[in-house]
Structure formats: C-alpha cells, structure tokens
Short mmCIF file of C-alpha atoms and ligand atoms in Angstrom, two decimals:
data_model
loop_
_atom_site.label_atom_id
_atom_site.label_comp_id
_atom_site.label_asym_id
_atom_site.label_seq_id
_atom_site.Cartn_x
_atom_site.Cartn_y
_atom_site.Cartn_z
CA UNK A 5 -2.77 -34.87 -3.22
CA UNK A 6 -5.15 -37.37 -3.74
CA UNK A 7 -5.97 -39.90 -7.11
CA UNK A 8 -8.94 -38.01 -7.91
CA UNK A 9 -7.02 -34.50 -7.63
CA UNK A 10 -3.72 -35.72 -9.30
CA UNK A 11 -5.88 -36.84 -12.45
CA UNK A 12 -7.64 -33.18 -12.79
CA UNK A 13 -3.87 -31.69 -12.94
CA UNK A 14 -4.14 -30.93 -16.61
CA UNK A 15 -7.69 -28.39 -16.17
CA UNK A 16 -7.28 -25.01 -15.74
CA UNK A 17 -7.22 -23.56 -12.03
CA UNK A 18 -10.75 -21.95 -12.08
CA UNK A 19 -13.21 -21.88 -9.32
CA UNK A 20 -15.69 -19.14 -7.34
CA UNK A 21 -15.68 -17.38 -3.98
CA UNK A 22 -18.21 -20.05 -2.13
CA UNK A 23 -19.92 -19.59 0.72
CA UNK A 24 -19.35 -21.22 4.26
CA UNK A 25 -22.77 -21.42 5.66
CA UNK A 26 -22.77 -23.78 7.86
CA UNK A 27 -19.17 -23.92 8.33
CA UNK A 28 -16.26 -23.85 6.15
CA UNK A 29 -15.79 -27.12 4.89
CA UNK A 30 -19.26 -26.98 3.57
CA UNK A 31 -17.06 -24.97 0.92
CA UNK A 32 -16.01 -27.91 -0.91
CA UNK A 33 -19.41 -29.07 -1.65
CA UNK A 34 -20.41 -26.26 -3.51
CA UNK A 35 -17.32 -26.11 -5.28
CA UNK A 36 -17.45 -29.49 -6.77
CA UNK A 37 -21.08 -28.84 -7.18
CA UNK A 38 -19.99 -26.18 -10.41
CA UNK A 39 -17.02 -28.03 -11.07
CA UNK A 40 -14.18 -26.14 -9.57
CA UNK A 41 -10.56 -26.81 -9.22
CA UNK A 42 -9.81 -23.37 -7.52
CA UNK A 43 -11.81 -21.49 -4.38
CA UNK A 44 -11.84 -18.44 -2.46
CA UNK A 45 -13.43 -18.25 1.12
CA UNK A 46 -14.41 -16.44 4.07
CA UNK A 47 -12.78 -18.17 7.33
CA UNK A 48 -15.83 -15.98 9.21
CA UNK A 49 -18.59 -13.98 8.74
CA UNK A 50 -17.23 -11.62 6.90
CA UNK A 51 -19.80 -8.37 7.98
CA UNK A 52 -18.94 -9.08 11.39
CA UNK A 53 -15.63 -8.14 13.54
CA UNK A 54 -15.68 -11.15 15.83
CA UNK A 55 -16.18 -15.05 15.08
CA UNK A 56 -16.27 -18.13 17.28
CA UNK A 57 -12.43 -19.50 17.38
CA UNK A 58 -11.89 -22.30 15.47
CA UNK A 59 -12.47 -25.51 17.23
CA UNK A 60 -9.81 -28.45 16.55
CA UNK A 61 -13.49 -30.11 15.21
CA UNK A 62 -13.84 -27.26 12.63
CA UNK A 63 -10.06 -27.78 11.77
CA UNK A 64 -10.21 -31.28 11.11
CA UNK A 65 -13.92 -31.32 9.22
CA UNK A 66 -11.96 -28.34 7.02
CA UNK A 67 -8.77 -30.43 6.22
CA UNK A 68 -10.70 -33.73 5.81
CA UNK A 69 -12.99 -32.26 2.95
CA UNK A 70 -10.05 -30.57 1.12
CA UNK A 71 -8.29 -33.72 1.04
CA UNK A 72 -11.27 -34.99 -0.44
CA UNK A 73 -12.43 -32.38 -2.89
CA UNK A 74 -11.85 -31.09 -6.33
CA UNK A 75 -10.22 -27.98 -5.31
CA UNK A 76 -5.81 -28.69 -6.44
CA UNK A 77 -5.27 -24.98 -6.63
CA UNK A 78 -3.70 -23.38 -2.82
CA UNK A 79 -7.23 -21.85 -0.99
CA UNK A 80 -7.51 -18.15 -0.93
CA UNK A 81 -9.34 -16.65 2.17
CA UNK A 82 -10.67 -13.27 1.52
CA UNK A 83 -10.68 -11.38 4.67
CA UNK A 84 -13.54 -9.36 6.47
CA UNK A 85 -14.61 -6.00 4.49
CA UNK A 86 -14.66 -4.06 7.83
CA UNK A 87 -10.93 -4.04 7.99
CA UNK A 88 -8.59 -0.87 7.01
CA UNK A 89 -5.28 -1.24 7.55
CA UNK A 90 -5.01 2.53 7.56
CA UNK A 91 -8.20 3.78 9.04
CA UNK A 92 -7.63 7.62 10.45
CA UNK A 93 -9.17 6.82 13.67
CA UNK A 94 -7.25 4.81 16.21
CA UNK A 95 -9.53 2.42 17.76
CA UNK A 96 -10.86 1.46 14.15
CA UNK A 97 -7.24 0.64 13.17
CA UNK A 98 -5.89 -0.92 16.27
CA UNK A 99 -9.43 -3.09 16.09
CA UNK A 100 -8.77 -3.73 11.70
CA UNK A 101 -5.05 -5.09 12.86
CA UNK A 102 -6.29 -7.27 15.94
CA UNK A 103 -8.91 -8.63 13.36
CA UNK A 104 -6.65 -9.08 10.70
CA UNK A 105 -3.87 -11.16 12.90
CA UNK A 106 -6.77 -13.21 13.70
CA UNK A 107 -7.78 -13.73 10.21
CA UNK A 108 -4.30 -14.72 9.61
CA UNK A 109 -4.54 -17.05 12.90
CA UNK A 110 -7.12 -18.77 10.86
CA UNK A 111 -5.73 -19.17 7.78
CA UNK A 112 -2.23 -20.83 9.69
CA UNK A 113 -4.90 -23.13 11.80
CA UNK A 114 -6.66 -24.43 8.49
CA UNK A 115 -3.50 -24.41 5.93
CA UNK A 116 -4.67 -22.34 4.11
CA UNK A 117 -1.89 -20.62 2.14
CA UNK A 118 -3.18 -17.54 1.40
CA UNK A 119 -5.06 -14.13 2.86
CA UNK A 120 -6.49 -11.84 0.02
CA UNK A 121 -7.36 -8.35 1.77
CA UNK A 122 -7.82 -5.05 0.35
CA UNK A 123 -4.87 -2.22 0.98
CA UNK A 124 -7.25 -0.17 2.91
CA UNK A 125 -9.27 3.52 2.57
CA UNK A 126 -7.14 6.38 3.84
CA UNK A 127 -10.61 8.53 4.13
CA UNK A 128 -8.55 12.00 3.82
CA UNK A 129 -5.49 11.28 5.61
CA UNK A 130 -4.07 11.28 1.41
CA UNK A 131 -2.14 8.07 -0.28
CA UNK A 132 1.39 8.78 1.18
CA UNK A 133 -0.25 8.90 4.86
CA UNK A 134 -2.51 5.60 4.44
CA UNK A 135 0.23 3.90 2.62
CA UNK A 136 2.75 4.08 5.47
CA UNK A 137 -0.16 3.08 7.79
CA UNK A 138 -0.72 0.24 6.13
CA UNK A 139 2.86 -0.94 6.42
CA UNK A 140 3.00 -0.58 10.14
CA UNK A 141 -0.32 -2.36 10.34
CA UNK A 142 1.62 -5.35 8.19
CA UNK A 143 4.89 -5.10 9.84
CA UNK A 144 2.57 -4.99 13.23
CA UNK A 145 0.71 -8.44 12.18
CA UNK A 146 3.68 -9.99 10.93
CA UNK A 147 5.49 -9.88 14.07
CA UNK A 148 2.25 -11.04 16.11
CA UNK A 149 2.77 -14.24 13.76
CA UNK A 150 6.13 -14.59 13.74
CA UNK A 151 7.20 -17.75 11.47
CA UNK A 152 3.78 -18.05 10.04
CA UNK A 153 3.13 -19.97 6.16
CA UNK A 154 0.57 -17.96 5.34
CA UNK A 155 1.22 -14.97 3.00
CA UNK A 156 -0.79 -11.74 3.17
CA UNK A 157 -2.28 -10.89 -0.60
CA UNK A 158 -2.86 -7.74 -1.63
CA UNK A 159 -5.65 -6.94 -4.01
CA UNK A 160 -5.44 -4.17 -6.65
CA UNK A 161 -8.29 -2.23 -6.68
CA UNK A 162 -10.72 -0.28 -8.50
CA UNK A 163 -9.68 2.96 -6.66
CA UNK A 164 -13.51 3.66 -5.23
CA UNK A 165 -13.83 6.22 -2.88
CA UNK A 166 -10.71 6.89 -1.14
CA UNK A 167 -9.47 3.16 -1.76
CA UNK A 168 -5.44 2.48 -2.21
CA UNK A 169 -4.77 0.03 -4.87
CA UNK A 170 -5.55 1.51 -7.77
CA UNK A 171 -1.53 1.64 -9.42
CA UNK A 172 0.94 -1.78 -9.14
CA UNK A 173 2.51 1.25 -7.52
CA UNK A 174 0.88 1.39 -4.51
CA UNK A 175 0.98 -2.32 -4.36
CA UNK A 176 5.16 -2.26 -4.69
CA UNK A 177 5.82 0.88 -2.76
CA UNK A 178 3.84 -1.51 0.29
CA UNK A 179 5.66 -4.58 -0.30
CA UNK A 180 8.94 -2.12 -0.56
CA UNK A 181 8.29 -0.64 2.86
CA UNK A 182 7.49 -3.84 4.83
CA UNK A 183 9.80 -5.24 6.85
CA UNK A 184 9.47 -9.34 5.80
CA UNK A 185 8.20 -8.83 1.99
CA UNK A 186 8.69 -12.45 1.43
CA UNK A 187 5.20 -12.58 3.43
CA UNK A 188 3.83 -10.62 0.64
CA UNK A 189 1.96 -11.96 -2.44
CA UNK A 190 -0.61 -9.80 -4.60
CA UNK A 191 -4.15 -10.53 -6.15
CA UNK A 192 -5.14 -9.03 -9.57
CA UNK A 193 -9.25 -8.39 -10.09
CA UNK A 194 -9.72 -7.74 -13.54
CA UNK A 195 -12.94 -5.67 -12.94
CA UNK A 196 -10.85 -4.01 -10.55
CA UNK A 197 -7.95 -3.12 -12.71
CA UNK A 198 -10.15 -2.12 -15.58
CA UNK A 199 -12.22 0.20 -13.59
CA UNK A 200 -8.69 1.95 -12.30
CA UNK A 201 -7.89 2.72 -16.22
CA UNK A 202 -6.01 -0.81 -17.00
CA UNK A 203 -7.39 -1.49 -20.40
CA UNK A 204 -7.07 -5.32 -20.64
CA UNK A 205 -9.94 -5.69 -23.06
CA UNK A 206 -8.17 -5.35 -26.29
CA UNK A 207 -4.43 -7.14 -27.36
CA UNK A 208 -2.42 -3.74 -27.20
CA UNK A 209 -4.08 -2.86 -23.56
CA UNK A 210 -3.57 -6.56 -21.86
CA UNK A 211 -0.21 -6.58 -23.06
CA UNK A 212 1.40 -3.28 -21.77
CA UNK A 213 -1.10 -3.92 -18.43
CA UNK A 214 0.85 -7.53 -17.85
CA UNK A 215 4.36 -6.17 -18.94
CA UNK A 216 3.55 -3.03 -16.43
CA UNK A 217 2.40 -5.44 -13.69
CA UNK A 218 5.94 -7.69 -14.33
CA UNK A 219 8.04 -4.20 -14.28
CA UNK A 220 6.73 -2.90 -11.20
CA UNK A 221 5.40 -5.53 -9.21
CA UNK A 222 6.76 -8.99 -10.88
CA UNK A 223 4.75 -11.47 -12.20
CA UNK A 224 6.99 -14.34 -9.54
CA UNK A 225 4.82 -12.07 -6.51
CA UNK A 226 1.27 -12.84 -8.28
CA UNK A 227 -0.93 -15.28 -6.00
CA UNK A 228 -4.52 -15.56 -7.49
CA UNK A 229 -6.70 -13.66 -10.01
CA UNK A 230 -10.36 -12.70 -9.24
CA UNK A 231 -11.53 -12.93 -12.93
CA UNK A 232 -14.86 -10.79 -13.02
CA UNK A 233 -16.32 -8.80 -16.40
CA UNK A 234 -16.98 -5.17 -14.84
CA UNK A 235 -20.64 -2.95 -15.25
CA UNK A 236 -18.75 0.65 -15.73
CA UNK A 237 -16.49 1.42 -18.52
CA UNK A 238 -12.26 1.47 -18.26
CA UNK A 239 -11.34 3.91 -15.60
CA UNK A 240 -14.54 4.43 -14.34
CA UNK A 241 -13.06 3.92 -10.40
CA UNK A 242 -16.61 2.18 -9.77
CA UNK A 243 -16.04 -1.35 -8.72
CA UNK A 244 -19.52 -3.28 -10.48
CA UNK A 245 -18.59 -7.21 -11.60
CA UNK A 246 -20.23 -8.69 -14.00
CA UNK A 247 -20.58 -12.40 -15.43
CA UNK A 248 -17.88 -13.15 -18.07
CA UNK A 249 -18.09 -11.21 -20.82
CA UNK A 250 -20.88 -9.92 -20.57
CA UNK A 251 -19.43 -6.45 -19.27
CA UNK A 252 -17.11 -4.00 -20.70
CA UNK A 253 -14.18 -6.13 -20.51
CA UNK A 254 -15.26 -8.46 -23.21
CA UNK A 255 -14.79 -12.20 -24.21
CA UNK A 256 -11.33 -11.20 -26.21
CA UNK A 257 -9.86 -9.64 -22.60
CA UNK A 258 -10.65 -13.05 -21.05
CA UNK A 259 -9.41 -14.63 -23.34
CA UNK A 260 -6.23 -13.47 -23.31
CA UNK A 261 -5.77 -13.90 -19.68
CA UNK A 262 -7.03 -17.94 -20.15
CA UNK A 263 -4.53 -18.81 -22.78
CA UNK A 264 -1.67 -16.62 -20.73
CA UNK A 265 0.79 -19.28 -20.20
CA UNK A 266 2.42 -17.61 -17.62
CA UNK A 267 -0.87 -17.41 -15.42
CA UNK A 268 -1.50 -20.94 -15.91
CA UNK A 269 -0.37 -22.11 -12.58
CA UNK A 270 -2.55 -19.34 -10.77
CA UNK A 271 -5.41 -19.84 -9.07
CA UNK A 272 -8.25 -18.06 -11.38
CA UNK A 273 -11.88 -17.26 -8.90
CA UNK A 274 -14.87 -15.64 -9.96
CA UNK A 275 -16.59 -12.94 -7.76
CA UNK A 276 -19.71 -12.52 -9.90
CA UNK A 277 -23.55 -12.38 -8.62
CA UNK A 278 -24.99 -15.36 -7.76
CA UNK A 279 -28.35 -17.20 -6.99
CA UNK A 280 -28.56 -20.15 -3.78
CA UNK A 281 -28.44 -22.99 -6.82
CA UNK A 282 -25.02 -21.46 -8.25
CA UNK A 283 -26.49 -21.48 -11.87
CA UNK A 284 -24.34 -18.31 -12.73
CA UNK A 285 -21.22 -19.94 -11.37
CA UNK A 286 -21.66 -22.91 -13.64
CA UNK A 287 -22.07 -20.46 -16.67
CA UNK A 288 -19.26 -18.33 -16.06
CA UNK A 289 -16.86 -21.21 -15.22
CA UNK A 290 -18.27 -22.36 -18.50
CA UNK A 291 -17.20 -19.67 -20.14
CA UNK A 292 -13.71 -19.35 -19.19
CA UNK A 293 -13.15 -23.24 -19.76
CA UNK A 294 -14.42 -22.70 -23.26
CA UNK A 295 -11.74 -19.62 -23.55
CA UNK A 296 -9.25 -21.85 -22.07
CA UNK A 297 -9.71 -24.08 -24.66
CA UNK A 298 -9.21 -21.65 -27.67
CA UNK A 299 -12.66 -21.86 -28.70
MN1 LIG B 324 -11.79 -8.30 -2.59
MN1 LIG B 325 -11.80 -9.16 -5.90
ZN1 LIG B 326 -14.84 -5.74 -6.55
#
C-alpha cells in the first residue's frame, strides 16, 4: 500500500464497474477520475468468448497503475456474460468452463483477488439439474487451477428468465456441493436481491434480508456488493438498475446498507447507466458518501 492509499483508509470502500478501453489499467484513471476507492472490471471484452492473452507488458502496466491509484479495496473482475456454468447443450458448457478457467487465468496473472460471475441459466433443464451442473463446472475449473488465490464470487440474482440465484439458497446449496468451498466467496446486488422479493428498502425488510443472508450463507463468505437502486418493484424478477435512490429501493434502503458496520470492510461498486464523461458515477458515489456520512 502506498502513502497516498494508506491516508484514504478511513473513506468508505465505494467505487463503479469502469471500463478497460484501451486496456485494463486504463481502469484506474477513470476511477480516480469520480473519486473511487473500490472498482469492478472486465479482464476482456466481455461480449466476446476469446481475448488476446495477457502479455507480461499488460501485466506490469496493470500492477504499476494499481500501485499507484486510489483504488485500497481488493479488485473485482466481473466475468464475460456469455458464460453458463450449466448451459443444457454440451459444447456451450464445455466452451463457458474453458472460458471461465481462463478468466480465472487472468485474474491469478493480474492479482486480482476476486472473479464475480453469475450462477448460470438452466434454460429448462429445472434448478436441481443446473445447480449440480454448475458445481461440476466449479469443481472442473478449480482443479484446472489448482493452488490458485483467486476466489470465484457468486452473484445473487434477480431470478430473470431461467437465472439461478435468486435464494442465498441456491448460493449455499453451490458452495455446499463444491469440492474446495474455501475458493468460494459471494456478491450481493441490491437491485438484484430486491427484484427476487428481498425487501431491503424499509428497516424491518433489510434486517431479516441481512440476518437471512448470515443464517444461510454467512456474512464471513460476503466479497463485494454491487449497490444499484432497481426500475421494477420488490419481486418483480426483472433485473433494471437504477441511480441511487432514485428507484424503488429508496434512499432509507441505502442507507442502511452505508452505515452497516459489518459491511464496512466490503468493497461497495455501482453498476448504474452511464455517459463517456462518468457524470452519473460522480452523482451516485455522491450519494452514497453523503449516506455514509449519516446525512
Ligand atoms: Mn453481474
Ligand atoms: Mn451486479
Ligand atoms: Zn443486474
């Protein structure tokens, strides 16, 4: 950790997803740009299966501008949206888990302690079927990276479509079945969560939500939290985010989650629409400093 970074230990861990374009240390700029201490990335193109490898140029340009930049929460990479770790057809999943290793081949590369990734769609096969998919698609990619830091994060969804995710239980009865869970971390998205019918925009809602989340999951397994306001109403299943409370999650459910002394430590990223001159990131990370602070 560096001067500047050890003096910013006392803000709050908040940052947005930032783009790499022209290559993922260009990251960092943009964060400090809005003013984050937290930051979520793609390590490729993330509508695309294949990427150039990393070069040991890329590596060192990426470590050189995190040990320069404003960022003192771990990175998150967010992996590539055409993965599913339980697709029904064969050469679609034996092509998500090759990608997938390889995401996590990039994360190890660039130190980068964590991979956020979505369960996966079981498109029919039913939740019991796509579930145990999904663990022999993590117990397969484990044991391709034997040894490896990196921890594979799985996000909660809003339970869109055939997506798994929408119940801690899901979540749990994964980590449960794989066969190294101490590779395992999880992600809570608050738009997410609220669309699946986890009401964390009033005091009675957030609280049962966290004490579920600590009962079945544990609190010690959480990584990072996307914090995004939602478009469509609790338990709507339609994944929409919207800027800080302006949706139907509210100020008061943000709120909460800022002045959560038990999430203070984790990393806290927005995933909310943005322009090229990150206006909307400044406002939103605005907004939850402001909650942070009480006010
Ligand atoms: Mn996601
Ligand atoms: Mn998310
Ligand atoms: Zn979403």
């Amino acid at each position: 950790m560096n001067e500047s970074q050890m003096a910013d230990s006392t803000k709050p861990l908040i940052g947005a997803h930032q783009s790499i374009a022209g290559g993922i240390h260009k990251a960092f700029e943009r964060a400090k740009q809005v003013g984050c201490t937290a930051l979520q990335v793609f390590t490729k193109n993330s509508n695309q299966w294949n990427a150039k490898p990393l070069t040991d140029e890329d590596i060192a340009s990426y470590k050189m501008a995190a040990s320069k930049s404003t960022i003192i929460a771990p990175v998150v990479a967010h992996d590539s949206y055409l993965i599913n770790l339980c697709a029904k057809d064969t050469a679609l999943l034996q092509r998500s888990r090759r990608a997938f290793v390889d995401e996590l081949k990039r994360c190890e590369a660039l130190g980068i302690p964590y991979l956020n990734f979505h369960p996966g769609a079981h498109t029919g096969q039913g939740e019991e079927e796509g579930i145990t998919r999904i663990i022999e698609s993590l117990n397969w990619a484990h044991e391709e990276t034997k040894g490896f830091k990196v921890k594979s994060v799985l996000e909660t969804t809003a339970g869109q479509g055939s997506a798994i995710g929408y119940r801690f239980e899901h979540l749990q009865q994964i980590i449960d079945g794989v066969d190294e869970p101490e590779r395992m971390a999880v992600c809570i998205d608050t738009c997410h969560i609220f669309a699946a019918g986890y009401d964390i925009s009033t005091e009675k809602g957030y609280d049962e939500t966290m004490k579920e989340f600590d009962a079945i999951i544990g609190l010690e397994r959480l990584a990072a939290i996307h914090t995004n306001d939602s478009k469509k109403p609790l338990g709507s299943r339609v994944d929409r985010h919207e800027h800080i409370g302006k949706g139907a999650i509210g100020e008061l459910g943000f709120r909460m989650l800022m002045q959560d002394e038990r999430l203070a430590n984790i990393p806290k990223i927005l995933e909310t629409p943005k322009g090229e001159d990150l206006k909307e990131d400044k406002m939103n990370l605005s907004v939850l400093r402001k909650l942070a602070e009480g006010e």
